[in-house]
PDB file of C-alpha atoms in Angstrom:
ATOM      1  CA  UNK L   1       0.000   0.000   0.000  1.00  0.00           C
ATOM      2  CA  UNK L   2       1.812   3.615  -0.711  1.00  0.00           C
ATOM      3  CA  UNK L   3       1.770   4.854   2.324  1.00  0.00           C
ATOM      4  CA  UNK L   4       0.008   8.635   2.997  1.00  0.00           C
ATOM      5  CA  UNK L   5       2.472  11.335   1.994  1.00  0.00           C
ATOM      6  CA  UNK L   6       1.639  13.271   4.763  1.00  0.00           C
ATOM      7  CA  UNK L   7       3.156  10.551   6.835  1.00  0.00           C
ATOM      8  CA  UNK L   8       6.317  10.237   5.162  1.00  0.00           C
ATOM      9  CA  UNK L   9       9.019  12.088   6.882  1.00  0.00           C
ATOM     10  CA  UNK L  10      11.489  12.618   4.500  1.00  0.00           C
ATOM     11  CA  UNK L  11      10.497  16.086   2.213  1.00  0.00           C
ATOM     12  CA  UNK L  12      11.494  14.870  -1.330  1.00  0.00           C
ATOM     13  CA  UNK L  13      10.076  11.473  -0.732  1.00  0.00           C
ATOM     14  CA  UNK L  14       6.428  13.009   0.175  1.00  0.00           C
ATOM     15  CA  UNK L  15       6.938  15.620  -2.855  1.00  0.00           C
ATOM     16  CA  UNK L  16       7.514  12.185  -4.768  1.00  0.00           C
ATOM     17  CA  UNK L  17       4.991  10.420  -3.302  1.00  0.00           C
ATOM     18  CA  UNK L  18       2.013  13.448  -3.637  1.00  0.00           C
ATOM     19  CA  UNK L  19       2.735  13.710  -7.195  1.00  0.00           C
ATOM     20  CA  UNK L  20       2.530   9.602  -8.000  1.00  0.00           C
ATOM     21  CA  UNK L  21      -0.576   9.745  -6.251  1.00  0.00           C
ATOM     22  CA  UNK L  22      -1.949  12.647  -7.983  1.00  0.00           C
ATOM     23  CA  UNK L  23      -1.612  10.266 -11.255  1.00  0.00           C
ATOM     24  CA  UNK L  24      -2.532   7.541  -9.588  1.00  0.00           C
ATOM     25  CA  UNK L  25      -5.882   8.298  -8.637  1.00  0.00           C
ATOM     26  CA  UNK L  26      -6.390  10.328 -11.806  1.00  0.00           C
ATOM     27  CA  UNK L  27      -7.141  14.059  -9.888  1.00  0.00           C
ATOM     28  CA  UNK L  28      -6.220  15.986 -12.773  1.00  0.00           C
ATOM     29  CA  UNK L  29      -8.266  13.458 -14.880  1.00  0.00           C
ATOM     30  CA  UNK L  30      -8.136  10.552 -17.121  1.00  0.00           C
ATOM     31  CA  UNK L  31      -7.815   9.240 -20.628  1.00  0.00           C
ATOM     32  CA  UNK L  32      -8.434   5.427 -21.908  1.00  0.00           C
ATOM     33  CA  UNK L  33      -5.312   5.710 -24.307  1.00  0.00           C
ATOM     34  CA  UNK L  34      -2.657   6.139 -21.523  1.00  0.00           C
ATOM     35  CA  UNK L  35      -2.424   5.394 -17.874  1.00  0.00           C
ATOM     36  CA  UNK L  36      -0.852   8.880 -17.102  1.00  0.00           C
ATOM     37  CA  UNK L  37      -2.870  12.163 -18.205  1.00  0.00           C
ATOM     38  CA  UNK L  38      -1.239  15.566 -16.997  1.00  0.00           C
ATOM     39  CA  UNK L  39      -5.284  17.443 -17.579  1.00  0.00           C
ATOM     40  CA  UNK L  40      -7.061  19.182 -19.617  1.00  0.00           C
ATOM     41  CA  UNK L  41      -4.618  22.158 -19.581  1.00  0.00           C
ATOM     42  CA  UNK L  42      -2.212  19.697 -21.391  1.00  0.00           C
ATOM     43  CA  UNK L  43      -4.258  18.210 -24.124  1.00  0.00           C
ATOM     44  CA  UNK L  44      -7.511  20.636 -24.643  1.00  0.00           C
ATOM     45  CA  UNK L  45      -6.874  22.247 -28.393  1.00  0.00           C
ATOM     46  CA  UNK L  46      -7.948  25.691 -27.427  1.00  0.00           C
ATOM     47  CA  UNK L  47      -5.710  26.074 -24.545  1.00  0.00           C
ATOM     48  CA  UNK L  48      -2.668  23.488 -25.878  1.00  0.00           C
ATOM     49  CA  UNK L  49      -3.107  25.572 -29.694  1.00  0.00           C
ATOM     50  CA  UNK L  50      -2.576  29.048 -29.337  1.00  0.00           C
ATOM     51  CA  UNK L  51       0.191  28.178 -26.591  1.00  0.00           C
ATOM     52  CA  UNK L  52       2.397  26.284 -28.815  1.00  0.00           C
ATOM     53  CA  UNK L  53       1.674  28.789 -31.580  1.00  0.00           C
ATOM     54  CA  UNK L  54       3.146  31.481 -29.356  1.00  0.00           C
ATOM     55  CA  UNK L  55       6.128  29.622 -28.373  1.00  0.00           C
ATOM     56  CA  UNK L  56       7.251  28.650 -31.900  1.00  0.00           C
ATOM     57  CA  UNK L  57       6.457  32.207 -33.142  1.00  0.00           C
ATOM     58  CA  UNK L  58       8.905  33.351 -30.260  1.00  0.00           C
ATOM     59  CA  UNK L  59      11.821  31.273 -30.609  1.00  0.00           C
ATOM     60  CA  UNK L  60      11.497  30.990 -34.434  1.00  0.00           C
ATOM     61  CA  UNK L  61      14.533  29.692 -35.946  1.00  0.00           C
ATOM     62  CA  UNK L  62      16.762  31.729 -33.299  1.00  0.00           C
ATOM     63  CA  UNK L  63      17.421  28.399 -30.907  1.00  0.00           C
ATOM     64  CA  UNK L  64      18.127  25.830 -33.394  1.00  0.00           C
ATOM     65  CA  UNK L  65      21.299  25.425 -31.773  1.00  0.00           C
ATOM     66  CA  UNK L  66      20.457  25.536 -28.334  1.00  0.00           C
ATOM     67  CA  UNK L  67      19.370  23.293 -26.069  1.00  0.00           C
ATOM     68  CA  UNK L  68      16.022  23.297 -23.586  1.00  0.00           C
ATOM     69  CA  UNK L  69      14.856  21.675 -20.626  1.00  0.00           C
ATOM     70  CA  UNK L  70      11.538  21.331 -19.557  1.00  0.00           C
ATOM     71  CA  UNK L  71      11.188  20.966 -16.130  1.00  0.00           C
ATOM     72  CA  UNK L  72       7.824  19.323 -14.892  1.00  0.00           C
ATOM     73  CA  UNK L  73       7.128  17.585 -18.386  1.00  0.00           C
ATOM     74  CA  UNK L  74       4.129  16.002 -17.298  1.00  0.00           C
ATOM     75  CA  UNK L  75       2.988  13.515 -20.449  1.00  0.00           C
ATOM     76  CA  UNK L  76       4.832  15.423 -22.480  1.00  0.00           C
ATOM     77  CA  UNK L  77       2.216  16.239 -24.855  1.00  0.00           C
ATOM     78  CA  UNK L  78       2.473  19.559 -24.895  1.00  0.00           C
ATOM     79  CA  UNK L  79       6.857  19.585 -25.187  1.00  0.00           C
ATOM     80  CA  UNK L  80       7.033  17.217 -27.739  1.00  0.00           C
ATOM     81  CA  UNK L  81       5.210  19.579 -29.972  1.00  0.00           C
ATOM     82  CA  UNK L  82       8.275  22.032 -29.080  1.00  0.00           C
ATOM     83  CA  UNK L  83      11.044  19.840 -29.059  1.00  0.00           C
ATOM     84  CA  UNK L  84      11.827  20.445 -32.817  1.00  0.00           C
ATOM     85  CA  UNK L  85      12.535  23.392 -32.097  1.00  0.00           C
ATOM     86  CA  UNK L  86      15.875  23.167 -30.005  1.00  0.00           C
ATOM     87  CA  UNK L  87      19.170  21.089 -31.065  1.00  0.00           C
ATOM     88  CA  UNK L  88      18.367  18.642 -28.167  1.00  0.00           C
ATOM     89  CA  UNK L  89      15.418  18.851 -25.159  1.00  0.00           C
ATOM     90  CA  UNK L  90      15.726  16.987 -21.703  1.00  0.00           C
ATOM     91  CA  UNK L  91      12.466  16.371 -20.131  1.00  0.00           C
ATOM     92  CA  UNK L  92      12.132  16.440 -16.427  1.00  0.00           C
ATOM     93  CA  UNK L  93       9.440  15.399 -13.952  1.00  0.00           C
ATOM     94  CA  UNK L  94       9.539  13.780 -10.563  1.00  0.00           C
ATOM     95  CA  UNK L  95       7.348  10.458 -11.158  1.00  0.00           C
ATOM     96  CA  UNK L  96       9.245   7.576 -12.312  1.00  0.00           C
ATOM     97  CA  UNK L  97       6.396   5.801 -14.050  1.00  0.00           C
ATOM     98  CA  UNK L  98       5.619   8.640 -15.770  1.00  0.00           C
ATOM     99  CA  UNK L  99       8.894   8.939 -17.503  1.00  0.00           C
ATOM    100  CA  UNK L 100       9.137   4.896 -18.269  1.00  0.00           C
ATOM    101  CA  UNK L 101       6.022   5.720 -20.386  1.00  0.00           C
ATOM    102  CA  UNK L 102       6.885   8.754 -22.122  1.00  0.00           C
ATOM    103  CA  UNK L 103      10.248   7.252 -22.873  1.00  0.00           C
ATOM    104  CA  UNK L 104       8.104   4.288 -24.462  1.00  0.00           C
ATOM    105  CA  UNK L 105       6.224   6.648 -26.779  1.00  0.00           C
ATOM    106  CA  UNK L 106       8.459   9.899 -27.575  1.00  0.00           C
ATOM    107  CA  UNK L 107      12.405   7.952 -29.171  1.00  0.00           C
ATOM    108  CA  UNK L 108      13.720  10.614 -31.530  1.00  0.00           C
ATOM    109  CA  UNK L 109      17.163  11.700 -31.267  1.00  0.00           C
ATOM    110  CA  UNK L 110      18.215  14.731 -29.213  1.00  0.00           C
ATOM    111  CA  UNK L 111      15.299  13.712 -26.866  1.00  0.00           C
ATOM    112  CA  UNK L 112      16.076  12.664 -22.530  1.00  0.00           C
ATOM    113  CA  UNK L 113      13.600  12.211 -20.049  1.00  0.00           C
ATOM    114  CA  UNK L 114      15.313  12.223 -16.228  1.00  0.00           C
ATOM    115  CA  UNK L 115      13.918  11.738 -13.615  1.00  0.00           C
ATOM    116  CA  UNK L 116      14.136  14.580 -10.799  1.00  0.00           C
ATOM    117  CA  UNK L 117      13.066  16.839  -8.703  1.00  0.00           C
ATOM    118  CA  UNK L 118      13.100  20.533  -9.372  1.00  0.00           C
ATOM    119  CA  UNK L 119      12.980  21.865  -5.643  1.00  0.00           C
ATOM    120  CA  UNK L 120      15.857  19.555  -4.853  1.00  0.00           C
ATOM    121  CA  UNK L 121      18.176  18.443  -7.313  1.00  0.00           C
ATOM    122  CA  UNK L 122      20.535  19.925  -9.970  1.00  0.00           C
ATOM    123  CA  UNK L 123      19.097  20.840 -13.137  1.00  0.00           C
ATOM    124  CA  UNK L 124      19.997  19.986 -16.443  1.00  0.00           C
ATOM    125  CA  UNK L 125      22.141  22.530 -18.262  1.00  0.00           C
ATOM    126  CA  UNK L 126      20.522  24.289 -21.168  1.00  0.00           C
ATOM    127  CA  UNK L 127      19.660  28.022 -22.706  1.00  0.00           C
ATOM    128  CA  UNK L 128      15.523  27.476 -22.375  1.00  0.00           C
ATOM    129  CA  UNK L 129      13.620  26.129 -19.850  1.00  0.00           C
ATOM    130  CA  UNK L 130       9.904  25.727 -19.910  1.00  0.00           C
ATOM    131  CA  UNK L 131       7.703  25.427 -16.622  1.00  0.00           C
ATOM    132  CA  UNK L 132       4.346  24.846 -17.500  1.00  0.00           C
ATOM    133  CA  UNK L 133       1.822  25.364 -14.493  1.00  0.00           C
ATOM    134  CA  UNK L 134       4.328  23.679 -12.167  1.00  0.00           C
ATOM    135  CA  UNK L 135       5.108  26.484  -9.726  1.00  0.00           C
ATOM    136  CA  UNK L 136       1.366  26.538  -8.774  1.00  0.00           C
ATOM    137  CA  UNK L 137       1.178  22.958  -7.568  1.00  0.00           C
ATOM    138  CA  UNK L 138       4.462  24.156  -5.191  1.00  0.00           C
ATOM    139  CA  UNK L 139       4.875  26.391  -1.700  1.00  0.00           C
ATOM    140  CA  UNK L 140       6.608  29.735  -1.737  1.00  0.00           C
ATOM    141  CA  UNK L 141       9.398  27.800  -0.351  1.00  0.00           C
ATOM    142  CA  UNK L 142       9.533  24.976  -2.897  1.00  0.00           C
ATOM    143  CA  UNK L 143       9.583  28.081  -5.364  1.00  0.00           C
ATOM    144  CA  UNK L 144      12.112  29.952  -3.916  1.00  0.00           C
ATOM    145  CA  UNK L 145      14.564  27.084  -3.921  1.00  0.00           C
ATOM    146  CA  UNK L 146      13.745  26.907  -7.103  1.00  0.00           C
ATOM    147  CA  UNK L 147      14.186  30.114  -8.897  1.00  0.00           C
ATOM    148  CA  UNK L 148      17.915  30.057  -7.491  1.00  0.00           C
ATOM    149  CA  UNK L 149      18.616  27.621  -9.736  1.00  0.00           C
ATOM    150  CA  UNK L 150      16.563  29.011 -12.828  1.00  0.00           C
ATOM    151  CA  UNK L 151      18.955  31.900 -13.265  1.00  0.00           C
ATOM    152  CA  UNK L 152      21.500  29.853 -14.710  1.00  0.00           C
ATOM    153  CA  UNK L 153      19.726  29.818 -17.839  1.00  0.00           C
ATOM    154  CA  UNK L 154      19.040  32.770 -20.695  1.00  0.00           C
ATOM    155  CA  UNK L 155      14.967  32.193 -20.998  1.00  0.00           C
ATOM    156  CA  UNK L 156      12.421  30.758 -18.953  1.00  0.00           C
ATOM    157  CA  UNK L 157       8.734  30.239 -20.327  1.00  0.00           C
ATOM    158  CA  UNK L 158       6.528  30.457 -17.746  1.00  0.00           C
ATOM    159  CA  UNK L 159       2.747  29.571 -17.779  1.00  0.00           C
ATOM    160  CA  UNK L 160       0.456  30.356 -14.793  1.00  0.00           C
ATOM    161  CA  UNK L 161      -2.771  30.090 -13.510  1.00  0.00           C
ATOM    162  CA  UNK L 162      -3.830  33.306 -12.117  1.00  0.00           C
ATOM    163  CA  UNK L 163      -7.642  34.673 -11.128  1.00  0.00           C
ATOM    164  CA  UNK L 164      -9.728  36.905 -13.792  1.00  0.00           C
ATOM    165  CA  UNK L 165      -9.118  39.695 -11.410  1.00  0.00           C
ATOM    166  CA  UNK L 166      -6.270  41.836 -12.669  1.00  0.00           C
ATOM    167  CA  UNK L 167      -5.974  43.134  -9.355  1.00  0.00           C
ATOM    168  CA  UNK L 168      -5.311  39.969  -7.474  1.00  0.00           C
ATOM    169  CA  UNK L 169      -3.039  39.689  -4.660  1.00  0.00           C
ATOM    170  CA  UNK L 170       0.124  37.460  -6.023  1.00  0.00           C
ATOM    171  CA  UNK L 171       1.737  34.342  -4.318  1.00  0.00           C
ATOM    172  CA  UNK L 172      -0.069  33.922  -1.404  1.00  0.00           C
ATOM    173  CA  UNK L 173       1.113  30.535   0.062  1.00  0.00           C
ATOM    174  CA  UNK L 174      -0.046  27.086   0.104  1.00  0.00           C
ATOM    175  CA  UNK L 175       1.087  23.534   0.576  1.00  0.00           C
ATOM    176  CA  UNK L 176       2.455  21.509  -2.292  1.00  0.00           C
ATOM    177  CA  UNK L 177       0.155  19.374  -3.769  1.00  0.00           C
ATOM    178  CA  UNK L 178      -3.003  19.395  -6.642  1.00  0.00           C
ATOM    179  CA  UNK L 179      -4.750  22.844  -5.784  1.00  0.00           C
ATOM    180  CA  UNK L 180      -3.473  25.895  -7.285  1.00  0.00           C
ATOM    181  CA  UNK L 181      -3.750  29.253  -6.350  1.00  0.00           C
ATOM    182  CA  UNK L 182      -6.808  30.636  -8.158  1.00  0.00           C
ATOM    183  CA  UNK L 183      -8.663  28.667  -5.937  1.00  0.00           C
ATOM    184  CA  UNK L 184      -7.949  31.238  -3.174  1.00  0.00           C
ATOM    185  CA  UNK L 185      -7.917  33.801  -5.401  1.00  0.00           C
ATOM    186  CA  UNK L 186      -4.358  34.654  -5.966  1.00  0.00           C
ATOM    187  CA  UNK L 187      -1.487  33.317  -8.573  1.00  0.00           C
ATOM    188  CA  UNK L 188       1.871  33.126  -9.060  1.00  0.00           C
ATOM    189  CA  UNK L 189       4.095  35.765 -10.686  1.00  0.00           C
ATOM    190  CA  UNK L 190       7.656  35.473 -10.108  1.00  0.00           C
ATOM    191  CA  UNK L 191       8.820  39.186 -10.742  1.00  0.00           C
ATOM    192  CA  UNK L 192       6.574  40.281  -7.896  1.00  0.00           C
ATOM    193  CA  UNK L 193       7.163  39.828  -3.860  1.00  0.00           C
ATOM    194  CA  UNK L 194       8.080  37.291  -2.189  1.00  0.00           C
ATOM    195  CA  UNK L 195      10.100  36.367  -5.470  1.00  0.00           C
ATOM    196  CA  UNK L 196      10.979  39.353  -7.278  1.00  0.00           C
ATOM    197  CA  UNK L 197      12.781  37.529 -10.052  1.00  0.00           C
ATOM    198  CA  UNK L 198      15.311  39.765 -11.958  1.00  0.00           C
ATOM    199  CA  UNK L 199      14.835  39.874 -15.601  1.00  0.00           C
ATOM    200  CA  UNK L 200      16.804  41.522 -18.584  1.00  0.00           C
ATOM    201  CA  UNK L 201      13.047  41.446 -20.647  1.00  0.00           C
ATOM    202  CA  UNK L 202       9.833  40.541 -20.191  1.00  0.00           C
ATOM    203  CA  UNK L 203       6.591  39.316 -22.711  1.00  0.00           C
ATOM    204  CA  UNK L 204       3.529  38.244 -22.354  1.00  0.00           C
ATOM    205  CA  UNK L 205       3.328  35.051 -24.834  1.00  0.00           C
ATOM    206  CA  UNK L 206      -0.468  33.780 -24.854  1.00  0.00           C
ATOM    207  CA  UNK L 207      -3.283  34.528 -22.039  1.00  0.00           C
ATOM    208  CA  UNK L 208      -5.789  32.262 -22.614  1.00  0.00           C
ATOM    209  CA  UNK L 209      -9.455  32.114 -20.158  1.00  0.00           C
ATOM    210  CA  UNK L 210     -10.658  28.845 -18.845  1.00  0.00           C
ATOM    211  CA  UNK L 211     -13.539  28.098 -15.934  1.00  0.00           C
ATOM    212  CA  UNK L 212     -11.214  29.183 -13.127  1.00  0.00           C
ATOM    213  CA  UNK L 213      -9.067  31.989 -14.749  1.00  0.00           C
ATOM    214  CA  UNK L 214      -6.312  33.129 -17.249  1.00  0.00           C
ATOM    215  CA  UNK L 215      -3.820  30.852 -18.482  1.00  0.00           C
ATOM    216  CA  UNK L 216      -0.916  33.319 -18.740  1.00  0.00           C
ATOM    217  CA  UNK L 217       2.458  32.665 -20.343  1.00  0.00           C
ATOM    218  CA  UNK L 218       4.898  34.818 -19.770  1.00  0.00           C
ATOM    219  CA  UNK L 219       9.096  34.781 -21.849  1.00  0.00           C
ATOM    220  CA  UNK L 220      11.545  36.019 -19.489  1.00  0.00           C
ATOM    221  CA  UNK L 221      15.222  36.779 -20.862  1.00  0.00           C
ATOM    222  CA  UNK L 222      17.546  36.622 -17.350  1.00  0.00           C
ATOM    223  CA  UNK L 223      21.007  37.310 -19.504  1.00  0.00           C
TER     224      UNK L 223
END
């Protein structure tokens, strides 16, 4: 029986163990196709469309030769629509089972899925890195440990849940686990206090409205 992450003593094993759990009882939802489903957010064509749209249009042809990391790849349906985009792409997420899978159905060259977890551990080098409503699922803590390590690279796509309100009180805390933010009526925005992420440049990408709020996605250039 996996045992209740809230009794687990070690940290990283209950950040582990709440995020298996998450896919193993199907909370952000399920599909017949594939024993792990990231939600909606991943693999609806109105949100997933103008999302990767933006992206490409961003980069263009100006990374060809760079490499990218996304951290938090989830079923990697939404990266692997990306990854021709960058000379090679590793793909990060903290649930083991996960990445046995994806590895099973995404095999073309310049492609890595490893295993890890972002609060934690080292980070694979790179010039992108994409976090795709990750931060929401994590504390202000988990966060802060790990922005440190997100200056290391030039760009970091961003994409956050935040409330219809434009006037919304930012990064209020929580636990780490499923809920997110707009639920208490607040969202994530790294440039902002507690954070206050330093950035060279700044653009908004794609905002896109679903039942609970704005999907935003912001570029930031750090160097």
């Amino acid at each position: 029986m996996t045992p209740d992450p809230e009794q687990v003593s070690s940290p990283a094993d209950a950040l582990e163990l709440t995020f298996d759990d998450i896919y193993r009882r199907g909370l952000w939802g399920s599909h017949a196709s594939s024993p792990y489903y990231s939600g909606v957010g991943s693999h609806k064509p109105n949100i997933v469309g103008p999302y990767v749209d933006a992206v490409r249009s961003f980069f263009s042809t100006t990374m060809r030769d760079a490499d990218a990391v996304d951290l938090g790849c989830g079923d990697f349906n939404v990266g692997s629509q990306l990854r021709d985009l960058f000379r090679r792409m590793t793909a990060c997420d903290i649930v083991g089972g996960l990445l046995e899978h994806n590895r099973s159905r995404f095999t073309e060259p310049g492609l890595e899925f490893v295993k890890l977890d972002i609060v934690r551990d080292k980070l694979p080098e790179g010039r992108v890195a994409f976090l795709r409503q990750v931060l929401q699922h994590l504390s202000n803590e988990s966060i802060g440990r790990v922005i440190e390590k997100l200056r290391a690279y030039q760009y970091l796509v961003i994409t956050e849940h935040v409330p219809f309100d434009l006037y919304f009180e930012p990064n209020m805390d929580k636990r780490d686990g499923v809920d997110i933010r707009p639920d208490h009526g607040s969202g994530v925005v790294l440039t902002a206090a507690p954070f206050l992420l330093n950035v060279r440049s700044e653009q908004r990408l794609c905002e896109i409205a679903d039942g609970i709020g704005l999907i935003t996605t912001m570029a930031y250039r750090l160097w």
